[in-house]
PDB file of C-alpha atoms and ligand atoms in Angstrom:
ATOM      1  CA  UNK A  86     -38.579 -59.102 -28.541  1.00 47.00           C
ATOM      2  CA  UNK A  87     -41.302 -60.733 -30.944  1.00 45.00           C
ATOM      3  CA  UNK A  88     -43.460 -57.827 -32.696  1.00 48.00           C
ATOM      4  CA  UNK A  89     -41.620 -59.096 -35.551  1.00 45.00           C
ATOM      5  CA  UNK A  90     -41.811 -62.393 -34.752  1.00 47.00           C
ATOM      6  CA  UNK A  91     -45.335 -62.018 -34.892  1.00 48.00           C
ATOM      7  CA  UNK A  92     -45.327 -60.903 -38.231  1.00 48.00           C
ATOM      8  CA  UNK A  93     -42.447 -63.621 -39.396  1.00 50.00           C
ATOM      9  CA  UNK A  94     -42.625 -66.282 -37.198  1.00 52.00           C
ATOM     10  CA  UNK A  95     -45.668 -66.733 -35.675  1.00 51.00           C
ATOM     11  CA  UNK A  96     -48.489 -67.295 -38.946  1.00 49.00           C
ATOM     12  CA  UNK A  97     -45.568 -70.441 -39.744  1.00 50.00           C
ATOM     13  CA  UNK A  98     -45.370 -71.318 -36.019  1.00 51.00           C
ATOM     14  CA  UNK A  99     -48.849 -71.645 -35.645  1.00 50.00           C
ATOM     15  CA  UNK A 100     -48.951 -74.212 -38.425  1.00 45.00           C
ATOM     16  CA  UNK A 101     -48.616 -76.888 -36.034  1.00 43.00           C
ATOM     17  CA  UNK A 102     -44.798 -76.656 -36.564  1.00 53.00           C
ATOM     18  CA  UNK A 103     -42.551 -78.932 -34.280  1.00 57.00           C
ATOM     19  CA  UNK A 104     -40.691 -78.052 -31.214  1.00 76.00           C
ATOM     20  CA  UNK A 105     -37.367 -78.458 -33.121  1.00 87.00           C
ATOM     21  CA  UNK A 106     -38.768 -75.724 -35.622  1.00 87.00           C
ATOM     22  CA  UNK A 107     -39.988 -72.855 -33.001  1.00 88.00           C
ATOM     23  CA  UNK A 108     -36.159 -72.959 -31.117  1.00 91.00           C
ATOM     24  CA  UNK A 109     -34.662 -72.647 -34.036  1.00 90.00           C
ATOM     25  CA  UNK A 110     -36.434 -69.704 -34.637  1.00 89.00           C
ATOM     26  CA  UNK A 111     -36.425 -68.449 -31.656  1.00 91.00           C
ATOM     27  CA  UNK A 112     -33.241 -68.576 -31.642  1.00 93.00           C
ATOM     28  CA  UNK A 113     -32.965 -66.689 -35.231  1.00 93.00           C
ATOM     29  CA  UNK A 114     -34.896 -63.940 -34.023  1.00 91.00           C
ATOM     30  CA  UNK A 115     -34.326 -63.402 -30.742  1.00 93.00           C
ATOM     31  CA  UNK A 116     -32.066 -65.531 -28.441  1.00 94.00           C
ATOM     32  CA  UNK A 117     -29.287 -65.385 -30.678  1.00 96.00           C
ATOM     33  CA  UNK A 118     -29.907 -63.615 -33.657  1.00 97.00           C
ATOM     34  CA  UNK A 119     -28.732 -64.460 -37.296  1.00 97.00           C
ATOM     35  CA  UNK A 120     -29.419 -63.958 -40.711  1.00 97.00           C
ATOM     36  CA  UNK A 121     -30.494 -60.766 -42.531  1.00 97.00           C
ATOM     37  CA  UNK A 122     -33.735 -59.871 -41.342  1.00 96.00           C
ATOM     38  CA  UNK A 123     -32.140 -60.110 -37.953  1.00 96.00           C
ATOM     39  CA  UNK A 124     -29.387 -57.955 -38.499  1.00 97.00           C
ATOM     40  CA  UNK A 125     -31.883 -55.189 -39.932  1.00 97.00           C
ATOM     41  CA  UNK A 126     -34.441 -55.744 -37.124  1.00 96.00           C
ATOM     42  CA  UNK A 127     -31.565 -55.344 -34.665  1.00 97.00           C
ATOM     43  CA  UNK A 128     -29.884 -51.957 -36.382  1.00 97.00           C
ATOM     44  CA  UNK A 129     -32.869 -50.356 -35.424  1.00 97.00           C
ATOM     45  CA  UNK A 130     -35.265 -52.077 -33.316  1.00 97.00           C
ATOM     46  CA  UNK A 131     -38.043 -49.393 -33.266  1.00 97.00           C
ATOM     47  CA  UNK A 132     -39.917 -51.881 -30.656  1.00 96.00           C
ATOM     48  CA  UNK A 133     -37.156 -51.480 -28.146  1.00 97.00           C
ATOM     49  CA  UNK A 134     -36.248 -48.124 -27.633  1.00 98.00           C
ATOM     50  CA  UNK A 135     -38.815 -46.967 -25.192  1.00 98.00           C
ATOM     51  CA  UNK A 136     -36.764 -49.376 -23.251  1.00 98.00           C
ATOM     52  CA  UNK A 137     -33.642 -47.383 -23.851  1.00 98.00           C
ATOM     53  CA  UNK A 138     -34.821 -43.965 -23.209  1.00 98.00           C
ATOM     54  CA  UNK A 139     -36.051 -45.374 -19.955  1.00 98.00           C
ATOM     55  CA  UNK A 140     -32.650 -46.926 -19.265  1.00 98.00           C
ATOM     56  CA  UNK A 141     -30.809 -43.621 -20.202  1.00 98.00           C
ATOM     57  CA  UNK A 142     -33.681 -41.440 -18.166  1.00 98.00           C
ATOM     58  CA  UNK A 143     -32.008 -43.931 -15.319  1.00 98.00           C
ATOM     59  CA  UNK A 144     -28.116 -43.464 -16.270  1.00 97.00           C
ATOM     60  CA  UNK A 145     -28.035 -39.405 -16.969  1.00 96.00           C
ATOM     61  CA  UNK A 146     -24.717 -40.833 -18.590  1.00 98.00           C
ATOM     62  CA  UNK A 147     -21.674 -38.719 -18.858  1.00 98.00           C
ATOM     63  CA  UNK A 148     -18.090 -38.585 -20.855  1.00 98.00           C
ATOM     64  CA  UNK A 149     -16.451 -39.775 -18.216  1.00 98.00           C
ATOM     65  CA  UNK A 150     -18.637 -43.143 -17.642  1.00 98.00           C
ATOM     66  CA  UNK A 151     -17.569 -46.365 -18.677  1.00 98.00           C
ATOM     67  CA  UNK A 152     -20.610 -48.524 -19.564  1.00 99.00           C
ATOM     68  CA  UNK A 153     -20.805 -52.738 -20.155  1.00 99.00           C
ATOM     69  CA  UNK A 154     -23.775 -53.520 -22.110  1.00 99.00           C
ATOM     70  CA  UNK A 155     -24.816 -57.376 -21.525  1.00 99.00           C
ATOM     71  CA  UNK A 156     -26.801 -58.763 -25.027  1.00 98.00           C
ATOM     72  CA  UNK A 157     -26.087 -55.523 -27.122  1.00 98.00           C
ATOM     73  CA  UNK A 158     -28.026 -57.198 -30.117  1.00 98.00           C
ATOM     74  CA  UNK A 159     -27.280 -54.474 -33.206  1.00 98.00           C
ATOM     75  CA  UNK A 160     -25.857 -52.141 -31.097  1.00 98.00           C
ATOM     76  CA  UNK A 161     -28.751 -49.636 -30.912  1.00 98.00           C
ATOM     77  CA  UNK A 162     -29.031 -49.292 -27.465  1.00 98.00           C
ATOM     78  CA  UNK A 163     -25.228 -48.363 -27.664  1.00 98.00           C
ATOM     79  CA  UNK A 164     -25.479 -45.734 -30.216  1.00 98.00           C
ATOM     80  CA  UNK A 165     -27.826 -43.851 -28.386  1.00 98.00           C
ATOM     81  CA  UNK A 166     -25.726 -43.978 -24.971  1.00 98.00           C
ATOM     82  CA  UNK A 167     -22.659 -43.416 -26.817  1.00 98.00           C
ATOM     83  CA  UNK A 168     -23.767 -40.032 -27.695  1.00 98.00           C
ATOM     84  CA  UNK A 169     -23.114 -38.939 -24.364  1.00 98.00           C
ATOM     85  CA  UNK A 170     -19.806 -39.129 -25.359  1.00 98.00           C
ATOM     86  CA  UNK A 171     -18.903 -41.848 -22.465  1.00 98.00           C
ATOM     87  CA  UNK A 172     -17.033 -45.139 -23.608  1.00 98.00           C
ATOM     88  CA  UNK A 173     -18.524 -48.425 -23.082  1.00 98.00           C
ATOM     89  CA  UNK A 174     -17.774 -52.130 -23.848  1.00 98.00           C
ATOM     90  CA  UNK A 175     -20.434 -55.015 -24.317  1.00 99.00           C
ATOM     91  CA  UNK A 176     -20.636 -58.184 -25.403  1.00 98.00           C
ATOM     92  CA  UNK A 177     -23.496 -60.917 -27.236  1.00 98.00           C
ATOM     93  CA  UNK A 178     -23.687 -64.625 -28.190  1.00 98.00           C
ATOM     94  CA  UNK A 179     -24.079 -63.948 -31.603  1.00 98.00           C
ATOM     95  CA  UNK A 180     -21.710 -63.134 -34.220  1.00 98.00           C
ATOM     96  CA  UNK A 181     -23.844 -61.452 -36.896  1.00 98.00           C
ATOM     97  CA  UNK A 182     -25.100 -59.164 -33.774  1.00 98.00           C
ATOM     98  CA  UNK A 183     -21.467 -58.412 -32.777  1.00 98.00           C
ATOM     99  CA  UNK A 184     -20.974 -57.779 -36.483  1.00 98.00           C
ATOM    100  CA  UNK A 185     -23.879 -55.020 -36.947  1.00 98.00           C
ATOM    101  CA  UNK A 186     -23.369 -53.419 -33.697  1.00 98.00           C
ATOM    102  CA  UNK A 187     -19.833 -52.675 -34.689  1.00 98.00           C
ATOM    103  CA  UNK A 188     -20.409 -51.494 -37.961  1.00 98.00           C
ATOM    104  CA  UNK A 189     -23.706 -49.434 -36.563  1.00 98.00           C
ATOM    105  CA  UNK A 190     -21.414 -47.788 -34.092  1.00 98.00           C
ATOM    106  CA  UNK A 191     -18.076 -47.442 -36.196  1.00 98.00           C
ATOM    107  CA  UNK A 192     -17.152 -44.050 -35.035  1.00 98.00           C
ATOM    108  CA  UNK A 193     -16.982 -44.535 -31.918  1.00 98.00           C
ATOM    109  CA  UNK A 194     -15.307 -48.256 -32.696  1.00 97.00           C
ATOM    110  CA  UNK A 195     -12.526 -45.683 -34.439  1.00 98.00           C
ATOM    111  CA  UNK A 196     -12.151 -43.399 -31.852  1.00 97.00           C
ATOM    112  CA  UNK A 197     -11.493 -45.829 -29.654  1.00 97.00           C
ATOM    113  CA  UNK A 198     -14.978 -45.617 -27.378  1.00 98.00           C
ATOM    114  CA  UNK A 199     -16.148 -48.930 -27.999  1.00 98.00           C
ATOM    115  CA  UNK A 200     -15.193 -52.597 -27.649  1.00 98.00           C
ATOM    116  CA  UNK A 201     -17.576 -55.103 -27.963  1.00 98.00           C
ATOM    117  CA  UNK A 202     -17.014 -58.746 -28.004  1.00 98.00           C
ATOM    118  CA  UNK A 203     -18.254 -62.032 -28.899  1.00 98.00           C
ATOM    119  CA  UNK A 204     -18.971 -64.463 -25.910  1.00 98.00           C
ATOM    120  CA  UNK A 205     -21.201 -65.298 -23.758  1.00 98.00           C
ATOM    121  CA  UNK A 206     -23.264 -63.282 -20.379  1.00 98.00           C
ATOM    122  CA  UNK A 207     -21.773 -65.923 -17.931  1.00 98.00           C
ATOM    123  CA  UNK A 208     -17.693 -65.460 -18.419  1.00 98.00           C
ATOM    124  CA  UNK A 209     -17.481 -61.547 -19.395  1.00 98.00           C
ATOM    125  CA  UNK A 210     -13.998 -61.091 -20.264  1.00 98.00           C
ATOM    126  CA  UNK A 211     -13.015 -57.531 -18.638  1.00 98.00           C
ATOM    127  CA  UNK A 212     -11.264 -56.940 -15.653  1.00 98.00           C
ATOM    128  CA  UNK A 213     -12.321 -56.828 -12.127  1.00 98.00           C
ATOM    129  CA  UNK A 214     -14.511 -53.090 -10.911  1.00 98.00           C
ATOM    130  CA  UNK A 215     -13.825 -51.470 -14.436  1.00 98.00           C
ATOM    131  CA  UNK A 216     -17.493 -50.138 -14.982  1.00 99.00           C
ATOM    132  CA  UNK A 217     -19.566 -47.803 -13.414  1.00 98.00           C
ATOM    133  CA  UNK A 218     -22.610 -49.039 -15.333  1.00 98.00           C
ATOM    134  CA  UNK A 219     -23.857 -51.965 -16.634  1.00 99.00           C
ATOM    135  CA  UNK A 220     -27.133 -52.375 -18.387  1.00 99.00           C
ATOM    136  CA  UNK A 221     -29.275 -55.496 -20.066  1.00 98.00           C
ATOM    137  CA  UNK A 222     -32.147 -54.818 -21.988  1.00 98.00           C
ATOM    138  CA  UNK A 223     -34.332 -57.860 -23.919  1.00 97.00           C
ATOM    139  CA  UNK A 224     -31.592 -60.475 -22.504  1.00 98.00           C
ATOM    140  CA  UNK A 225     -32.422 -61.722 -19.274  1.00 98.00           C
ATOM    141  CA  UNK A 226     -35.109 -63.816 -20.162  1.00 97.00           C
ATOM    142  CA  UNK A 227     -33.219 -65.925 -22.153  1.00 96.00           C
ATOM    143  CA  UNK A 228     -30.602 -66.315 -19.544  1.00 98.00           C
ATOM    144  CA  UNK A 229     -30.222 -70.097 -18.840  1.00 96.00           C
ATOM    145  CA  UNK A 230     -27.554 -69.306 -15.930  1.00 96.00           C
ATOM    146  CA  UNK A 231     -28.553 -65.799 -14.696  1.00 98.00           C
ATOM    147  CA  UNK A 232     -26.982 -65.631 -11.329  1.00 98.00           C
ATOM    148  CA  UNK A 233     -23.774 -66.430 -13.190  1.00 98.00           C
ATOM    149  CA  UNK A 234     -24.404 -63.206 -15.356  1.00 98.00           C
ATOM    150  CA  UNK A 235     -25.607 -61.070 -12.740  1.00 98.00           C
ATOM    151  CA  UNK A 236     -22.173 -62.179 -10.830  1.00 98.00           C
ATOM    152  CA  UNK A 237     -20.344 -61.511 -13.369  1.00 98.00           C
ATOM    153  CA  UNK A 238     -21.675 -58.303 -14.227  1.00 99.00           C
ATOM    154  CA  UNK A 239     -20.722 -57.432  -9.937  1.00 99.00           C
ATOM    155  CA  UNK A 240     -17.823 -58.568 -10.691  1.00 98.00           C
ATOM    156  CA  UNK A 241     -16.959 -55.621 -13.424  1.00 98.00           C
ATOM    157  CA  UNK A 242     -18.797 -53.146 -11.679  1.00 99.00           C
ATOM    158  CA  UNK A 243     -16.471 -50.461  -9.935  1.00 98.00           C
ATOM    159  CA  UNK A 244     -17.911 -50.238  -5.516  1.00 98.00           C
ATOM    160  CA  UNK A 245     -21.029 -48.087  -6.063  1.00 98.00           C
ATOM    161  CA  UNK A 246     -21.701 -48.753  -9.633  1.00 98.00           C
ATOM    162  CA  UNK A 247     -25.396 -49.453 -11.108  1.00 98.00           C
ATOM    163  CA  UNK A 248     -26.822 -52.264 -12.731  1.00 99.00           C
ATOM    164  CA  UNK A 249     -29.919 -51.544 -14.940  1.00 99.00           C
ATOM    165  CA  UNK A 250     -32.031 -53.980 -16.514  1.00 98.00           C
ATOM    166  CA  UNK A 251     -35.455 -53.954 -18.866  1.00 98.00           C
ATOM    167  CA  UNK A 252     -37.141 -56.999 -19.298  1.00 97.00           C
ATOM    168  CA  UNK A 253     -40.831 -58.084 -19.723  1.00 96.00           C
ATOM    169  CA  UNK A 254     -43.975 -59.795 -17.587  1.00 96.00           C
ATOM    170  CA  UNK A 255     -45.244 -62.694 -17.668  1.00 95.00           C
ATOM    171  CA  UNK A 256     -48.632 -60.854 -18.400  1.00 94.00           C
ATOM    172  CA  UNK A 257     -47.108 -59.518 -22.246  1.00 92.00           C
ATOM    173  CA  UNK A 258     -47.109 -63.157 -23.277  1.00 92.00           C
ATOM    174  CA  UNK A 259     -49.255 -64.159 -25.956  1.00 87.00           C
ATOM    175  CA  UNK A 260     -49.680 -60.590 -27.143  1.00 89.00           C
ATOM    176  CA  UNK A 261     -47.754 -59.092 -30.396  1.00 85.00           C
ATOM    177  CA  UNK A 262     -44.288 -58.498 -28.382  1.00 87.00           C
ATOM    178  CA  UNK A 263     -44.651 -61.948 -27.095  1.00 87.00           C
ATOM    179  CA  UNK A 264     -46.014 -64.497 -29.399  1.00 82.00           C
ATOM    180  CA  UNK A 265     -46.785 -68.199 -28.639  1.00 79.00           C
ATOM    181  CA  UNK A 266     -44.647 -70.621 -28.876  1.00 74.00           C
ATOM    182  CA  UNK A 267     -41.551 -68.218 -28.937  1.00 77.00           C
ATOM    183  CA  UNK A 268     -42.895 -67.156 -25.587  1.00 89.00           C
ATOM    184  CA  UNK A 269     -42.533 -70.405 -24.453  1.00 90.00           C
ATOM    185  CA  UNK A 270     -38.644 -70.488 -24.995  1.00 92.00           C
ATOM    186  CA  UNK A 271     -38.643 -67.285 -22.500  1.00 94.00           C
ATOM    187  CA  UNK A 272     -38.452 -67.149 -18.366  1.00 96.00           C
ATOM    188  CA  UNK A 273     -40.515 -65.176 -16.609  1.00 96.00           C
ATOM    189  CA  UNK A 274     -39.604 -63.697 -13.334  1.00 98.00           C
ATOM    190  CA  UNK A 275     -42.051 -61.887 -10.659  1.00 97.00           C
ATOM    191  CA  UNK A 276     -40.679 -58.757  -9.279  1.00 98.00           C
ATOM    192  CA  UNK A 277     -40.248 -60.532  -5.735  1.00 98.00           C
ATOM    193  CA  UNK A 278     -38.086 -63.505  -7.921  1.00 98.00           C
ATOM    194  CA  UNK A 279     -35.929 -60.741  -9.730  1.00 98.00           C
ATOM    195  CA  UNK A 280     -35.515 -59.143  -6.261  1.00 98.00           C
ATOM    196  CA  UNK A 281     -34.175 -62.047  -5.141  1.00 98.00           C
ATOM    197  CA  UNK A 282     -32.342 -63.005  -7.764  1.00 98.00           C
ATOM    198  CA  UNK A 283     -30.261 -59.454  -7.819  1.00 98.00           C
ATOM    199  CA  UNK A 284     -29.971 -59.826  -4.393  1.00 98.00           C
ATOM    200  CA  UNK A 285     -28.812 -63.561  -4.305  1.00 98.00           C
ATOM    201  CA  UNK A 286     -25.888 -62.611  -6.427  1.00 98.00           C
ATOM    202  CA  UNK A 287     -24.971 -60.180  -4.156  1.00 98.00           C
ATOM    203  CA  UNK A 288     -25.955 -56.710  -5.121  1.00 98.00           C
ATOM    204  CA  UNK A 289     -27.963 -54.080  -2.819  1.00 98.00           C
ATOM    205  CA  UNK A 290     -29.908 -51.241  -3.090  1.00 98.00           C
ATOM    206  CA  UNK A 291     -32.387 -53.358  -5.084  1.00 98.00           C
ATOM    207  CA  UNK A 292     -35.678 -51.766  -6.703  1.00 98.00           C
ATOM    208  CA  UNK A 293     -37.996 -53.490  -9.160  1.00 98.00           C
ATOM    209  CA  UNK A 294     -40.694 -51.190 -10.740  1.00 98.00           C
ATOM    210  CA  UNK A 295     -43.122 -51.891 -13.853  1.00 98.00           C
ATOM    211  CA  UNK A 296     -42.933 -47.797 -15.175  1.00 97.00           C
ATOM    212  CA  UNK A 297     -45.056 -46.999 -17.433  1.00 97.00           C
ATOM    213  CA  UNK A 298     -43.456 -46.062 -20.550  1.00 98.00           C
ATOM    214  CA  UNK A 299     -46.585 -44.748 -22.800  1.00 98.00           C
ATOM    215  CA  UNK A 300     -44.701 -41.267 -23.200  1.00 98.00           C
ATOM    216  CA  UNK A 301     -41.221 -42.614 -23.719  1.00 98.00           C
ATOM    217  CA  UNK A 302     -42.818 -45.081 -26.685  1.00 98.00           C
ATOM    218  CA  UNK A 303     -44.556 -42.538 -28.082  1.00 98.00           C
ATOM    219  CA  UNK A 304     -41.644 -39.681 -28.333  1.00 98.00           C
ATOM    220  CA  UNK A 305     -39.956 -42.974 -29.881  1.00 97.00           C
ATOM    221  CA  UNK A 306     -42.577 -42.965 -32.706  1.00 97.00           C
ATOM    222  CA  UNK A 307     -44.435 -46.529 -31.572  1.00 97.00           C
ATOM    223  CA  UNK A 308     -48.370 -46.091 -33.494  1.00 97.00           C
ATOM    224  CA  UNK A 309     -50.804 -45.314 -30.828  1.00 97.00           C
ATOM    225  CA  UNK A 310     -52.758 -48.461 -31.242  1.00 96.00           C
ATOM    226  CA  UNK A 311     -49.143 -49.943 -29.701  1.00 96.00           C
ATOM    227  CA  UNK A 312     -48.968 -47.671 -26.430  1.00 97.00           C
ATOM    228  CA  UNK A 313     -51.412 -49.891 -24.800  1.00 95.00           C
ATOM    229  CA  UNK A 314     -48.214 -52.560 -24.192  1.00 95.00           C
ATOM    230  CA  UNK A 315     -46.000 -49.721 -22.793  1.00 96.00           C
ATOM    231  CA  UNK A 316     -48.518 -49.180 -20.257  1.00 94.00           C
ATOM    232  CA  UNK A 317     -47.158 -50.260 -16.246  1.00 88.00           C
ATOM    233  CA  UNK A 318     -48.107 -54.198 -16.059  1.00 91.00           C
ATOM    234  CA  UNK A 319     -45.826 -55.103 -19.102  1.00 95.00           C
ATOM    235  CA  UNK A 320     -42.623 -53.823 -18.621  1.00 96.00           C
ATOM    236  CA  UNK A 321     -39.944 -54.447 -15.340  1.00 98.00           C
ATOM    237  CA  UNK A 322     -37.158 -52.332 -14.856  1.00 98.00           C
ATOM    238  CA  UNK A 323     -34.634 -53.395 -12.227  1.00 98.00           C
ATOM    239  CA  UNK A 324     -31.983 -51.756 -10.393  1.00 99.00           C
ATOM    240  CA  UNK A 325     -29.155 -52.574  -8.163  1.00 98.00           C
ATOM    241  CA  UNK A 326     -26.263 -51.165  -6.850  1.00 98.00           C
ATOM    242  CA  UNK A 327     -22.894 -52.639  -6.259  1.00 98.00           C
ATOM    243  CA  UNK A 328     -21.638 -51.987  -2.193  1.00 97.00           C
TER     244      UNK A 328
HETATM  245  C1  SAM B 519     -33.933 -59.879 -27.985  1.00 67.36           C
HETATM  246  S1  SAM B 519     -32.252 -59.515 -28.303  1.00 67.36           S
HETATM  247  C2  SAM B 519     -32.069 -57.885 -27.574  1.00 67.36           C
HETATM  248  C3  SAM B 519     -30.928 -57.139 -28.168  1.00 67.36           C
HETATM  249  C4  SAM B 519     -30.767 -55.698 -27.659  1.00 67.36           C
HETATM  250  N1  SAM B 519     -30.426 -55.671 -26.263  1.00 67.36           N
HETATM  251  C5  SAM B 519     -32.017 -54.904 -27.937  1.00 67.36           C
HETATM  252  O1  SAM B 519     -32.762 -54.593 -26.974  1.00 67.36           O
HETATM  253  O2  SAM B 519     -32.293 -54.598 -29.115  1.00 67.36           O
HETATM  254  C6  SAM B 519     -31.382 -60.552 -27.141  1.00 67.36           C
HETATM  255  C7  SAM B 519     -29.889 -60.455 -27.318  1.00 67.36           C
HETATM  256  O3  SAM B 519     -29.254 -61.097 -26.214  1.00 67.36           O
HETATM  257  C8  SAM B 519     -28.215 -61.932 -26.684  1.00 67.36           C
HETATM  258  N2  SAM B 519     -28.046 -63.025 -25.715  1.00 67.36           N
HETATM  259  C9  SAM B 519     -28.992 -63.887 -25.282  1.00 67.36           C
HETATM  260  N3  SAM B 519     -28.454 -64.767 -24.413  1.00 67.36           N
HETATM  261  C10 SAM B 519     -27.138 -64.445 -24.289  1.00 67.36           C
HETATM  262  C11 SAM B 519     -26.061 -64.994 -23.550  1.00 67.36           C
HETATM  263  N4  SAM B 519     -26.223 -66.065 -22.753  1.00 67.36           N
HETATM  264  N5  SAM B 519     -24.840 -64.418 -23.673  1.00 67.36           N
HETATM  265  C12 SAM B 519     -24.659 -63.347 -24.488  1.00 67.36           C
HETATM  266  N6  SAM B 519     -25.651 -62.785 -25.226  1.00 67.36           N
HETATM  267  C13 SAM B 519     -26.877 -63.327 -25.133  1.00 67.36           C
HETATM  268  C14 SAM B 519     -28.705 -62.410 -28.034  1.00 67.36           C
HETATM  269  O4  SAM B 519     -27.673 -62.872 -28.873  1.00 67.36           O
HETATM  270  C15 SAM B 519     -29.400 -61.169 -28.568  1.00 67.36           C
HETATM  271  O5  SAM B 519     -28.532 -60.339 -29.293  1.00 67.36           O
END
């Protein structure tokens, strides 16, 4: 999140503006998106989508997969999985995101590939082991109960199936993706304390890596003077596996 914040928010932000001020936009732009620049960021957020190639380079997703997305935002994450031609179901706190990532994937809304609901990461309201994937990209760090997500995600999550998450260090704060004071409103988590955390809520096979996704951003299009933040201290994927 934030490279547009830094262009939006942060010039305003740094104007001394009070607390009340920065979580509302944080909120706005990022926790729970609303209003139309967020629903355009969010159709195609450019910034993101190393993230997803790295996520799909993970998933090697196929028709028959059934895939819960966790924070879907404008559904662009979606619309590139969805290609595979597998169905998948997601949900996000905000309305205007549920909104957009409907309309951005209507096709497969049509045909009957895609459900995605309004509500929020800690009650997911699908059945007991009916994914074989689950993915959260840009989310977790806004989490205020994340063991109660990453339950409930085990929960849905067929024996054997795979978690993946993407979120960001501690050590992208105060740059362009993470600008002060919206950083403030986000958690960071060592790879040790995301370990832990995956483990605590009961899933195995746990990995945490910080890959270094210079080639994915650039076959995404990101400006070289960019790559730098795609390099390996920025970025932590997570995996975890359902017994
Ligand atoms: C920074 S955006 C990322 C969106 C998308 N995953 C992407 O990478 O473009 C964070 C998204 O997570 C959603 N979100 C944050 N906390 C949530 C919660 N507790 N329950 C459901 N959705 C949540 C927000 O509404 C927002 O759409």
């Amino acid at each position: 999140m934030g490279w547009y914040s830094s262009e939006l928010a942060a010039p305003l932000l740094k104007s001394a503006a009070p607390s009340g001020l920065s979580a509302w936009l944080t909120d706005r732009l990022a926790r729970k998106p609303s209003g139309k620049t967020s629903q355009e960021l969010y159709s195609d957020p450019v910034h993101h989508r190393p993230n997803f190639k790295l996520i799909q380079q993970v998933l090697n997703l196929k028709p028959e997969d059934k895939l819960l997305e966790v924070g879907c935002g404008g559904g662009a994450f979606l619309e590139e999985a969805l290609r595979s031609g597998c169905s998948a179901w997601a949900i996000d706190q905000s309305r205007d995101m549920v909104s957009v990532a409907t309309s951005v994937n209507a096709r497969a809304t049509e045909e009957g590939r895609l459900k995605i609901v309004h509500c929020d990461a800690s009650h997911i309201p699908f059945p007991d082991a009916m994914f074989n994937y689950a993915v959260m990209s840009g989310v977790l760090q806004f989490l205020s109960e994340p063991v109660a997500t990453f339950r409930e995600i085990l929960r849905t999550l067929k024996p054997g199936g795979l978690l993946v998450v993407t979120s960001s260090t501690k050590e992208l704060r105060g740059t362009p993706a993470a600008p002060e004071p919206i950083a403030n409103y986000l958690r960071y988590y060592e790879d040790n304390e995301l370990e832990s955390l995956a483990k605590l809520s009961g899933f195995s096979e746990v990995t945490v890596s910080r890959p270094d996704m210079t080639e994915l951003a650039r076959k995404s299009g990101i400006p070289d003077s960019e790559l730098p933040l795609y390099g390996g201290n920025y970025g932590q994927l997570l995996i975890a596996r359902k017994k």
